[in-house]
Coordinates of C-alpha atoms in Angstrom, one line a residue:
M1 CA 7.2 26.9 25.5
V2 CA 8.1 27.7 29.1
R3 CA 11.0 25.7 30.5
D4 CA 10.9 24.0 33.9
R5 CA 13.8 25.8 35.6
R6 CA 15.2 26.8 39.0
T7 CA 15.0 30.4 40.2
P8 CA 17.1 32.1 42.8
A9 CA 14.5 31.5 45.4
G10 CA 14.8 27.8 44.8
F11 CA 11.3 26.9 43.7
R12 CA 10.7 25.2 40.3
W13 CA 8.6 26.7 37.6
S14 CA 5.5 24.6 36.7
W15 CA 2.9 24.8 34.0
A16 CA 0.5 26.1 36.6
V17 CA 2.9 28.9 37.6
A18 CA 3.7 29.8 34.0
V19 CA 0.0 29.9 33.0
S20 CA -0.9 32.1 35.9
L21 CA 1.9 34.6 35.1
W22 CA 0.8 34.7 31.4
L23 CA -2.8 35.3 32.4
I24 CA -1.6 38.3 34.4
L25 CA 0.5 39.6 31.6
L26 CA -2.2 39.2 29.0
A27 CA -5.1 40.3 31.1
P28 CA -7.0 43.5 30.0
A29 CA -5.2 46.5 31.5
S30 CA -6.5 49.8 32.7
H31 CA -4.5 52.9 32.1
G32 CA -5.9 54.9 35.1
S33 CA -7.1 58.4 35.2
A34 CA -5.1 61.4 34.1
A35 CA -2.4 62.5 36.5
A36 CA -2.8 65.7 38.4
A37 CA -1.0 68.8 37.1
D38 CA 1.6 68.6 39.8
L39 CA 2.5 65.1 38.9
V40 CA 2.7 66.0 35.2
E41 CA 5.0 68.9 36.1
A42 CA 7.3 66.6 38.1
T43 CA 7.4 64.1 35.3
R44 CA 8.4 67.0 33.0
Q45 CA 11.2 67.9 35.4
W46 CA 12.4 64.3 35.3
H47 CA 12.4 64.2 31.5
T48 CA 14.2 67.6 31.2
G49 CA 17.0 66.7 33.6
K50 CA 15.8 68.9 36.5
Y51 CA 16.5 66.1 38.9
A52 CA 16.9 68.2 42.0
E53 CA 13.7 70.0 41.3
C54 CA 11.9 66.7 40.7
I55 CA 13.2 65.3 44.0
E56 CA 11.9 68.4 45.8
S57 CA 8.5 68.1 44.1
A58 CA 8.2 64.5 45.0
T59 CA 9.3 65.1 48.6
Q60 CA 6.7 67.7 49.1
A61 CA 4.0 65.5 47.7
I62 CA 5.1 62.5 49.9
E63 CA 5.1 64.7 53.0
A64 CA 1.6 66.0 52.1
D65 CA 0.6 62.3 52.1
D66 CA -0.2 62.0 48.4
Y67 CA -1.1 58.4 48.0
R68 CA 0.2 57.9 44.4
E69 CA 3.1 55.5 44.0
D70 CA 4.4 57.5 41.1
W71 CA 5.9 60.1 43.4
R72 CA 8.1 57.5 45.0
W73 CA 9.1 56.2 41.6
L74 CA 10.1 59.7 40.4
K75 CA 12.0 60.4 43.5
L76 CA 13.9 57.1 43.3
Q77 CA 14.7 57.6 39.6
S78 CA 16.0 61.2 40.1
E79 CA 18.1 60.3 43.1
M80 CA 19.7 57.5 41.1
A81 CA 20.3 59.7 38.1
I82 CA 22.5 62.1 40.2
G83 CA 24.3 59.4 42.1
R84 CA 22.6 59.9 45.4
Y85 CA 22.5 56.1 46.0
A86 CA 22.3 56.2 49.8
D87 CA 19.4 58.6 49.7
A88 CA 17.7 56.4 47.1
L89 CA 18.0 53.4 49.5
K90 CA 16.2 55.4 52.3
T91 CA 13.5 56.4 49.8
L92 CA 13.1 52.8 48.8
D93 CA 12.8 51.5 52.4
A94 CA 10.1 54.1 53.2
A95 CA 8.3 53.4 50.0
L96 CA 8.2 49.6 50.5
E97 CA 6.9 50.2 54.0
R98 CA 3.8 51.9 52.5
Y99 CA 3.5 50.0 49.3
E100 CA 4.3 46.5 50.5
Y101 CA 2.8 44.9 47.4
S102 CA 4.5 47.1 44.8
I103 CA 6.4 45.3 42.1
R104 CA 7.3 48.5 40.3
L105 CA 9.2 49.8 43.3
R106 CA 10.8 46.4 43.8
W107 CA 12.0 46.3 40.2
L108 CA 13.6 49.7 40.4
G109 CA 14.8 48.9 44.0
R110 CA 17.0 46.2 42.7
D111 CA 19.3 48.7 41.1
V112 CA 19.1 50.9 44.2
C113 CA 20.3 48.0 46.3
R114 CA 23.0 46.9 43.8
H115 CA 24.4 50.4 43.8
N116 CA 24.5 50.3 47.6
N117 CA 26.4 47.0 47.4
Q118 CA 23.4 45.0 48.6
V119 CA 23.4 42.4 45.9
E120 CA 21.7 39.7 48.0
R121 CA 18.8 42.1 48.8
A122 CA 18.5 42.9 45.1
A123 CA 18.1 39.2 44.4
K124 CA 15.5 38.9 47.2
L125 CA 13.5 41.7 45.6
T126 CA 13.5 39.8 42.4
D127 CA 12.2 36.7 44.2
E128 CA 9.5 38.8 45.8
I129 CA 8.2 40.0 42.4
G130 CA 7.7 36.4 41.3
E131 CA 6.0 35.5 44.6
L132 CA 3.6 38.5 44.5
A133 CA 2.8 37.8 40.8
R134 CA 1.8 34.2 41.8
T135 CA -0.1 35.0 45.0
A136 CA -1.7 38.4 44.2
G137 CA -1.8 38.6 40.5
W138 CA -5.1 40.5 40.4
R139 CA -3.2 43.6 41.7
F140 CA -1.0 43.9 38.7
R141 CA -3.3 44.1 35.7
D142 CA -2.6 47.8 34.8
A143 CA -0.2 48.5 32.0
A144 CA 2.7 49.8 34.1
N145 CA 2.8 46.7 36.2
Q146 CA 2.4 44.4 33.2
T147 CA 5.5 45.9 31.6
V148 CA 7.4 45.2 34.9
L149 CA 6.2 41.6 34.7
A150 CA 7.4 41.4 31.1
R151 CA 10.8 42.5 32.2
Y152 CA 10.8 40.0 35.1
L153 CA 9.8 37.1 32.7
L154 CA 12.6 38.0 30.4
E155 CA 15.2 38.0 33.1
E156 CA 13.8 34.7 34.4
G157 CA 14.5 33.1 31.0
F158 CA 11.1 33.0 29.4
D159 CA 11.0 33.0 25.6
A160 CA 11.7 36.5 24.4
K161 CA 9.4 36.1 21.4
Q162 CA 6.5 35.2 23.6
V163 CA 7.1 38.3 25.8
L164 CA 7.2 40.4 22.6
R165 CA 3.8 39.0 21.6
A166 CA 2.4 39.8 25.0
L167 CA 3.8 43.4 24.7
T168 CA 2.2 43.6 21.2
D169 CA -1.1 42.7 22.8
I170 CA -0.7 45.5 25.4
K171 CA 0.2 48.0 22.6
K172 CA -2.9 47.0 20.7
R173 CA -5.1 47.6 23.7
L174 CA -3.3 50.8 24.8
P175 CA -1.6 52.2 21.6
N176 CA -0.6 55.4 23.4
F177 CA 1.2 53.6 26.3
A178 CA 4.8 54.5 25.4
E179 CA 6.4 52.3 28.0
A180 CA 5.5 49.1 26.1
H181 CA 7.1 50.5 23.0
L182 CA 10.2 51.4 25.0
L183 CA 10.5 47.9 26.4
S184 CA 10.0 46.3 23.0
G185 CA 12.7 48.5 21.6
Q186 CA 15.2 47.7 24.4
L187 CA 14.5 44.0 24.1
A188 CA 15.2 44.1 20.3
L189 CA 18.4 46.1 20.9
D190 CA 19.6 43.6 23.5
K191 CA 19.1 40.8 20.9
H192 CA 20.7 42.9 18.1
D193 CA 17.5 43.1 16.1
Y194 CA 18.0 46.7 15.1
A195 CA 15.1 46.9 12.5
L196 CA 12.5 45.9 15.1
A197 CA 14.2 48.2 17.7
A198 CA 13.9 51.2 15.3
E199 CA 10.2 50.4 14.7
S200 CA 9.5 50.2 18.4
F201 CA 11.3 53.4 19.3
E202 CA 9.7 55.3 16.5
Q203 CA 6.4 54.4 18.0
A204 CA 7.6 55.4 21.5
V205 CA 8.7 58.8 20.0
K206 CA 5.3 59.1 18.4
H207 CA 3.4 58.6 21.6
D208 CA 5.8 60.3 24.0
S209 CA 7.8 62.7 22.0
E210 CA 9.0 64.6 25.1
N211 CA 10.7 61.5 26.6
P212 CA 14.4 61.7 25.9
A213 CA 14.7 57.9 26.4
A214 CA 12.6 57.3 23.3
H215 CA 14.9 59.4 21.1
Y216 CA 18.0 57.9 22.7
G217 CA 16.7 54.4 21.9
L218 CA 16.1 55.4 18.4
A219 CA 19.6 56.7 18.1
Q220 CA 20.9 53.3 19.3
A221 CA 18.8 51.4 16.8
F222 CA 20.0 53.5 13.9
A223 CA 23.7 53.7 15.0
P224 CA 24.9 50.5 13.2
S225 CA 23.3 51.4 9.8
D226 CA 22.3 55.1 9.5
S227 CA 24.7 57.5 11.2
D228 CA 22.7 60.6 10.1
R229 CA 19.4 59.4 11.6
A230 CA 21.3 58.2 14.7
D231 CA 22.9 61.6 15.1
A232 CA 19.6 63.4 14.6
A233 CA 17.8 61.2 17.2
L234 CA 20.7 61.7 19.7
K235 CA 20.5 65.5 19.2
A236 CA 16.8 65.4 19.8
A237 CA 17.3 63.5 23.1
L238 CA 19.8 66.0 24.3
A239 CA 17.7 69.0 23.2
L240 CA 15.0 67.7 25.5
N241 CA 17.4 66.9 28.3
P242 CA 21.0 68.1 28.1
R243 CA 21.7 66.1 31.3
H244 CA 20.4 62.8 29.9
V245 CA 23.4 60.6 30.9
D246 CA 22.7 57.7 28.6
S247 CA 22.7 60.1 25.6
L248 CA 25.9 61.7 26.8
L249 CA 27.5 58.3 27.2
M250 CA 26.5 57.5 23.6
L251 CA 28.4 60.7 22.6
V252 CA 31.4 59.5 24.6
D253 CA 31.2 56.2 22.8
S254 CA 31.1 57.9 19.4
H255 CA 34.1 60.2 20.3
V256 CA 36.1 57.1 21.4
D257 CA 35.3 55.4 18.1
A258 CA 36.4 58.5 16.2
E259 CA 39.5 58.8 18.3
L260 CA 38.4 62.3 19.5
Y261 CA 39.7 61.5 22.9
D262 CA 39.7 65.1 24.1
K263 CA 36.0 65.5 23.3
A264 CA 35.4 62.2 25.1
E265 CA 37.1 63.5 28.2
A266 CA 35.2 66.7 28.0
T267 CA 31.8 64.9 27.8
L268 CA 32.8 62.6 30.7
T269 CA 33.6 65.7 32.8
Q270 CA 30.1 66.9 31.9
I271 CA 28.6 63.6 33.1
E272 CA 30.7 63.8 36.3
E273 CA 29.0 67.1 37.1
I274 CA 25.6 65.3 36.9
N275 CA 26.6 62.0 38.6
A276 CA 30.2 61.7 39.9
H277 CA 29.7 57.9 40.5
H278 CA 28.3 56.7 37.3
P279 CA 29.8 53.2 36.6
R280 CA 29.8 53.4 32.8
A281 CA 31.4 56.9 32.8
W282 CA 34.2 55.5 34.9
A283 CA 34.4 52.5 32.6
Y284 CA 35.0 54.8 29.6
R285 CA 37.7 56.6 31.7
A286 CA 39.4 53.2 32.1
V287 CA 39.2 52.6 28.3
L288 CA 40.8 56.0 27.6
A289 CA 43.6 55.3 30.2
H290 CA 44.3 51.9 28.6
L291 CA 44.5 53.5 25.1
R292 CA 47.1 56.0 26.3
G293 CA 49.0 53.2 28.1
D294 CA 48.4 54.4 31.7
A295 CA 47.8 51.2 33.6
E296 CA 47.6 52.8 37.0
A297 CA 44.9 55.3 35.9
E298 CA 43.1 52.4 34.1
E299 CA 42.9 50.3 37.3
Q300 CA 41.9 53.3 39.4
A301 CA 39.1 54.2 37.0
R302 CA 37.9 50.6 37.1
K303 CA 37.9 50.7 40.9
E304 CA 35.8 53.8 40.8
A305 CA 33.4 52.2 38.4
L306 CA 32.9 49.3 40.8
A307 CA 32.8 51.4 44.0
S308 CA 29.0 51.4 44.4
W309 CA 28.4 47.9 43.0
A310 CA 31.5 45.8 43.4
T311 CA 30.3 42.9 41.2
N312 CA 28.7 44.9 38.3
P313 CA 29.5 42.8 35.2
E314 CA 28.6 45.7 32.8
V315 CA 31.7 47.6 33.8
D316 CA 34.3 45.0 32.7
S317 CA 32.2 44.0 29.7
L318 CA 32.0 47.6 28.5
I319 CA 35.7 48.2 28.9
G320 CA 36.4 44.9 27.0
T321 CA 34.0 45.7 24.2
K322 CA 35.6 49.1 23.5
L323 CA 39.1 47.6 23.5
S324 CA 38.0 44.9 21.1
Q325 CA 36.6 47.6 18.8
K326 CA 40.1 49.0 18.8
Y327 CA 41.4 45.6 17.7
R328 CA 42.8 44.8 21.1
F329 CA 41.0 41.4 21.2
A330 CA 43.3 39.8 23.8
E331 CA 42.8 42.6 26.3
G332 CA 39.1 42.7 25.4
A333 CA 38.7 39.0 26.0
A334 CA 40.5 39.3 29.4
Y335 CA 38.0 41.9 30.5
Q336 CA 35.0 39.8 29.4
R337 CA 36.4 37.0 31.5
R338 CA 36.5 39.3 34.5
A339 CA 32.9 40.2 33.9
L340 CA 31.9 36.5 33.8
V341 CA 33.6 36.0 37.1
F342 CA 31.1 38.4 38.6
A343 CA 28.2 37.0 36.7
P344 CA 28.8 33.7 34.9
D345 CA 25.5 34.0 33.0
Y346 CA 26.0 37.6 31.8
L347 CA 25.2 37.0 28.1
P348 CA 26.6 40.3 26.7
A349 CA 30.0 39.4 28.0
K350 CA 29.7 35.8 26.9
I351 CA 28.8 36.5 23.3
Q352 CA 31.5 39.3 23.1
L353 CA 34.0 36.8 24.4
A354 CA 32.9 34.3 21.8
N355 CA 33.5 36.8 19.1
D356 CA 36.9 37.9 20.5
L357 CA 38.1 34.3 20.7
L358 CA 37.0 33.5 17.2
R359 CA 39.0 36.5 16.0
L360 CA 42.0 35.5 18.0
G361 CA 41.9 32.0 16.4
E362 CA 40.8 30.3 19.7
E363 CA 38.0 28.6 17.9
E364 CA 37.1 25.7 20.1
E365 CA 36.2 27.9 23.1
G366 CA 34.7 30.6 20.9
W367 CA 32.2 28.3 19.2
R368 CA 31.4 26.7 22.5
L369 CA 30.5 30.0 24.1
A370 CA 28.4 31.0 21.1
A371 CA 26.5 27.7 21.5
E372 CA 25.9 28.4 25.2
V373 CA 24.5 31.8 24.5
H374 CA 22.2 30.4 21.8
E375 CA 21.1 27.6 24.1
R376 CA 20.2 30.2 26.8
D377 CA 18.7 32.8 24.5
G378 CA 17.4 31.6 21.1
Y379 CA 16.5 35.2 20.1
N380 CA 20.1 36.5 20.3
V381 CA 20.7 37.3 16.6
V382 CA 24.5 37.2 16.8
A383 CA 24.6 33.8 18.6
Y384 CA 22.1 32.3 16.1
N385 CA 24.1 33.6 13.1
L386 CA 27.4 32.2 14.5
I387 CA 25.9 28.8 15.2
T388 CA 24.4 28.7 11.7
L389 CA 27.7 29.7 10.2
Q390 CA 29.5 27.0 12.2
D391 CA 27.3 24.4 10.6
E392 CA 28.2 25.8 7.2
L393 CA 31.9 25.8 8.0
R394 CA 31.9 22.1 8.8
G395 CA 31.6 21.4 5.0
Y396 CA 34.7 23.5 4.2
R397 CA 38.1 22.1 3.3
T398 CA 41.2 23.0 5.2
L399 CA 44.5 23.5 3.4
E400 CA 47.8 23.8 5.3
R401 CA 51.3 24.9 4.5
D402 CA 54.2 26.8 6.1
G403 CA 52.2 28.1 9.1
L404 CA 49.2 28.9 7.0
L405 CA 45.8 27.4 7.5
V406 CA 43.2 28.1 4.7
R407 CA 39.5 27.2 4.9
M408 CA 37.5 27.2 1.7
E409 CA 34.3 25.8 0.3
A410 CA 35.2 22.3 -1.0
R411 CA 34.6 23.0 -4.7
E412 CA 36.5 26.3 -4.7
A413 CA 39.4 24.6 -2.8
S414 CA 39.7 22.0 -5.6
I415 CA 39.8 24.7 -8.3
Y416 CA 42.3 27.3 -6.9
G417 CA 43.1 26.3 -3.3
Q418 CA 46.8 25.7 -4.1
Q419 CA 47.0 29.1 -5.8
V420 CA 45.8 30.6 -2.5
L421 CA 48.4 28.8 -0.6
D422 CA 51.1 29.8 -3.1
L423 CA 50.2 33.5 -2.9
L424 CA 50.0 33.6 0.9
A425 CA 53.3 31.7 1.3
R426 CA 54.9 34.3 -1.1
A427 CA 53.3 37.2 0.8
K428 CA 54.5 35.8 4.1
R429 CA 58.1 35.3 2.9
Q430 CA 58.5 38.7 1.2
L431 CA 56.7 40.9 3.7
C432 CA 58.2 39.3 6.8
E433 CA 61.6 39.8 5.3
K434 CA 60.9 43.4 4.2
Y435 CA 59.6 44.4 7.7
D436 CA 61.9 42.1 9.8
V437 CA 58.9 40.2 11.3
T438 CA 58.7 36.7 12.6
I439 CA 55.2 35.2 12.8
D440 CA 55.3 32.5 15.5
R441 CA 51.8 31.0 15.2
P442 CA 49.5 29.8 12.3
V443 CA 47.7 32.4 10.3
V444 CA 44.1 31.4 9.6
V445 CA 42.5 32.5 6.3
E446 CA 38.8 31.8 5.6
L447 CA 37.3 32.5 2.2
F448 CA 33.5 32.7 1.9
P449 CA 31.5 32.2 -1.3
R450 CA 28.5 34.0 0.2
Q451 CA 28.9 37.6 1.3
Q452 CA 26.5 37.1 4.2
D453 CA 28.6 34.4 5.7
F454 CA 31.7 36.6 5.4
A455 CA 29.8 39.4 7.2
I456 CA 28.6 37.1 10.0
R457 CA 32.0 35.6 10.6
T458 CA 33.6 39.1 10.5
F459 CA 31.0 41.3 12.3
G460 CA 28.5 38.9 13.8
L461 CA 25.7 40.4 11.7
P462 CA 24.9 40.7 8.0
G463 CA 26.1 43.8 6.3
G464 CA 29.5 45.2 5.4
A465 CA 28.8 44.9 1.7
G466 CA 31.7 47.2 0.8
F467 CA 34.4 45.0 2.5
L468 CA 36.5 42.5 0.5
G469 CA 38.5 41.2 3.5
V470 CA 39.3 41.9 7.1
C471 CA 42.4 41.0 9.2
F472 CA 42.2 40.4 13.0
G473 CA 45.9 39.7 13.5
H474 CA 46.2 35.9 13.1
V475 CA 42.9 35.5 11.4
I476 CA 41.9 36.8 7.9
T477 CA 38.3 36.6 6.6
A478 CA 37.6 37.4 2.9
N479 CA 35.0 37.1 0.2
S480 CA 35.8 34.6 -2.4
P481 CA 35.3 35.4 -6.2
A482 CA 32.0 33.5 -6.0
S483 CA 30.5 36.2 -3.8
Q484 CA 31.2 39.1 -6.1
A485 CA 29.1 38.6 -9.2
A486 CA 27.8 42.2 -9.2
S487 CA 31.2 43.9 -8.6
P488 CA 34.1 41.4 -9.2
S489 CA 37.5 42.1 -7.7
N490 CA 40.9 40.6 -7.6
W491 CA 41.1 38.0 -4.9
Q492 CA 44.9 37.8 -5.1
A493 CA 45.2 41.6 -4.4
T494 CA 42.7 41.3 -1.5
L495 CA 44.6 38.5 0.2
W496 CA 48.0 40.2 -0.3
H497 CA 46.5 43.4 1.2
E498 CA 45.1 41.5 4.2
F499 CA 48.4 39.7 4.8
C500 CA 50.1 43.1 4.9
H501 CA 47.9 43.8 7.9
V502 CA 49.1 40.6 9.6
V503 CA 52.7 41.8 9.2
T504 CA 52.1 45.3 10.4
L505 CA 50.0 44.1 13.4
H506 CA 52.9 41.9 14.4
K507 CA 55.4 44.7 13.9
T508 CA 53.4 47.0 16.2
N509 CA 52.7 44.2 18.7
G510 CA 49.1 44.4 17.6
T511 CA 47.7 46.3 20.6
R512 CA 49.4 49.6 20.5
C513 CA 48.6 51.0 17.0
R514 CA 45.4 52.7 16.5
V515 CA 42.8 50.6 14.7
G516 CA 42.2 52.9 11.8
W517 CA 45.7 53.4 10.4
R518 CA 46.8 50.0 11.6
R519 CA 44.3 48.6 9.3
D520 CA 45.5 50.6 6.3
F521 CA 48.9 52.0 7.1
G522 CA 51.4 51.2 4.3
L523 CA 49.3 48.4 2.8
R524 CA 48.5 49.6 -0.6
R525 CA 52.1 50.7 -1.1
A526 CA 53.3 47.3 0.1
S527 CA 51.2 45.6 -2.5
G528 CA 53.0 47.6 -5.2
R529 CA 50.3 50.1 -6.2
C530 CA 47.6 52.4 -5.0
H531 CA 44.2 51.2 -6.3
L532 CA 41.5 53.9 -6.6
G533 CA 38.8 51.6 -8.1
D534 CA 36.6 52.3 -11.1
K535 CA 36.4 55.4 -13.2
R536 CA 33.6 56.9 -11.1
S537 CA 35.8 56.5 -8.0
I538 CA 38.8 58.0 -9.8
R539 CA 36.7 61.1 -10.8
A540 CA 35.5 61.4 -7.2
Y541 CA 39.0 61.3 -5.7
R542 CA 40.2 63.8 -8.3
E543 CA 37.5 66.2 -7.2
M544 CA 38.5 65.6 -3.5
M545 CA 42.1 66.3 -4.2
L546 CA 41.5 69.4 -6.2
G547 CA 38.9 70.6 -3.8
D548 CA 38.8 70.9 -0.1
E549 CA 37.4 67.5 0.9
L550 CA 40.5 65.4 1.8
T551 CA 40.7 64.4 5.4
P552 CA 43.5 66.1 7.5
V553 CA 46.2 63.6 8.3
S554 CA 45.6 64.1 12.1
E555 CA 41.9 63.0 11.6
L556 CA 42.4 60.2 9.2
S557 CA 42.8 57.4 11.8
G558 CA 39.5 58.4 13.5
K559 CA 37.7 58.5 10.2
I560 CA 38.8 55.0 9.3
S561 CA 38.0 53.7 12.8
R562 CA 34.5 55.2 12.6
S563 CA 33.8 53.6 9.2
H564 CA 35.0 50.2 10.4
H565 CA 33.0 50.4 13.6
R566 CA 29.8 51.1 11.6
H567 CA 30.6 48.5 8.9
C568 CA 30.6 51.0 6.1
T569 CA 33.1 51.9 3.5
C570 CA 34.7 55.3 2.8
G571 CA 37.6 56.8 1.0
S572 CA 39.9 56.8 4.0
P573 CA 42.0 53.7 3.0
T574 CA 42.9 55.4 -0.3
E575 CA 43.6 58.7 1.5
S576 CA 45.9 56.8 3.9
S577 CA 47.7 55.1 1.0
L578 CA 48.5 58.6 -0.5
V579 CA 49.9 59.7 2.9
V580 CA 52.1 56.6 2.9
E581 CA 53.2 57.2 -0.7
Y582 CA 54.3 60.6 0.4
L583 CA 56.2 59.4 3.5
I584 CA 58.1 56.8 1.5
E585 CA 58.9 59.1 -1.4
K586 CA 59.9 61.9 0.9
F587 CA 61.7 60.0 3.7
G588 CA 62.3 56.5 2.4
V589 CA 60.9 53.1 3.4
E590 CA 63.2 53.0 6.5
T591 CA 61.1 55.8 7.9
L592 CA 58.0 53.7 7.6
Q593 CA 59.8 50.8 9.4
R594 CA 60.9 53.2 12.2
I595 CA 57.3 54.4 12.7
L596 CA 56.1 50.8 13.0
V597 CA 58.8 50.0 15.6
D598 CA 57.9 53.1 17.6
L599 CA 54.3 52.0 17.7
G600 CA 55.4 48.5 18.7
V601 CA 57.4 49.7 21.7
G602 CA 54.4 51.6 23.1
M603 CA 54.1 55.0 21.5
P604 CA 50.4 55.8 22.1
S605 CA 49.3 56.6 18.6
L606 CA 50.3 57.1 15.0
N607 CA 49.9 60.8 15.3
D608 CA 52.5 60.7 18.1
A609 CA 54.8 58.7 16.0
L610 CA 54.4 61.1 13.1
G611 CA 55.1 64.0 15.4
T612 CA 58.3 62.3 16.6
L613 CA 59.3 61.9 12.9
H614 CA 58.6 65.5 12.2
R615 CA 60.7 66.7 15.1
F616 CA 63.5 64.3 14.1
A617 CA 63.4 65.7 10.5
R618 CA 63.6 69.3 11.7
C619 CA 66.6 68.5 14.0
A620 CA 68.3 66.7 11.1
R621 CA 67.9 69.9 9.0

């Protein structure tokens, strides 16, 4: 159902307008005749990253008075790709003079205007697309224009599932039209529907295998669940176009997750040689500066990211999202708020802020924001999952004692709820005393009898089957015994383990210790033993230790970070526990405490802290 809503132009959608737009979108489309060889070659130049050559080819065709709109589109895309934003604006002005009814050029022109700090004109172009669709709809029944209208309808708040159905109809009539598959895939990605995204991008690859955007989309779709397939798709994209900036930025993202910061910097330098003004590249530079504690460089990088589009919400939202993935939820939330100042309805920032606040224990605002996203976008999978979970949590019981707040399913709470409180109170008392920590706010612990509910509360999406519990600082989420029929575990050990995280997070001030080791550093030792799991696991670890498969200590943090980011399990926690065992046996528990203090006062990373310890030990000898 199409809602009656106000657009930026001030008119109100009516049933007549909605029906007319749908008739345009669903009308039979013609694909047009095959392009001339020169246009095919220019498109190949665009796909392979020969942007300057593509601009030259398009310029020659335009000067020869070639009537095809595609030349202007290719020239605009190439100029934007290499950061020639002012040139792109001139190209747009000239193109719209000749193609006054073009909605394709207007859609692309919005980004051109934004990156020339002409935000009001970008909004005007959006309004003109809607006006042209209503008054001259017969012009836009070809497939290329229909996909533009689909994008427009999505942005204007139309039901995403209806738009997907319309795209499905286009794909049935024109199965080889890759653009419809690309748009379906991107829409599914935006809504976190990764299975549908993978299906759509696989079709895009099938029908346009030389388009790096199709392979890049496939890499994004597989990234949360299948790293091998994601890596293969990304390599395919970069093999086609080594200068494909979106793919290079995905590499940067992966390097940041793995704490391979030197590699991230090197890839950003590579991107800078292509487009020195790319906003997301500068946003990643801001992230790296934040992680090394360089506030001045961080703010300068953010300034550069916003130079061409001063109110671009994606910049702050990207910075905040990466900081949250490093367990810096407070800083991440602050960046999402900055993004929402620029664009109050920017849903990626709003749903990320909702998750950040829920992990910080600021539940009232977190749940409210999730509800707002769900109200605005019923297809957003994360928002839907959170709202559904909130309804489930209303039936839980809350138990409180000594700065602890425990939420459990009512029946489980009546059976062993007091034992949970007893255990947590003992953990708090003993661990805080051992590590000289004072916890000054309530610690929230939520136990879930259904693994899916645990995953949604923890990650926003189902998955994470190998996790027993997760700590976010003041919030712990864990599976209850009822969720583990296939592979039972000790809930007491899990909660003790997670409370160790609470203590070490406080000891390190939460934001300065790298996510990987922060989540596992010293915890198994603190709980009194190193648990390797079942006999099969013990055999596997024995083979690792006797062989050549153990992770180097300097790479351990990145390995754990990568596994947590992808919601998968690995042997790194046990490997980290062995390192901690060695440190304590070799240097004493006081050394562990000293390392935590160093991290808390601002030492950039655990590897730096260990390096300081090594130098100190050598001097002592």
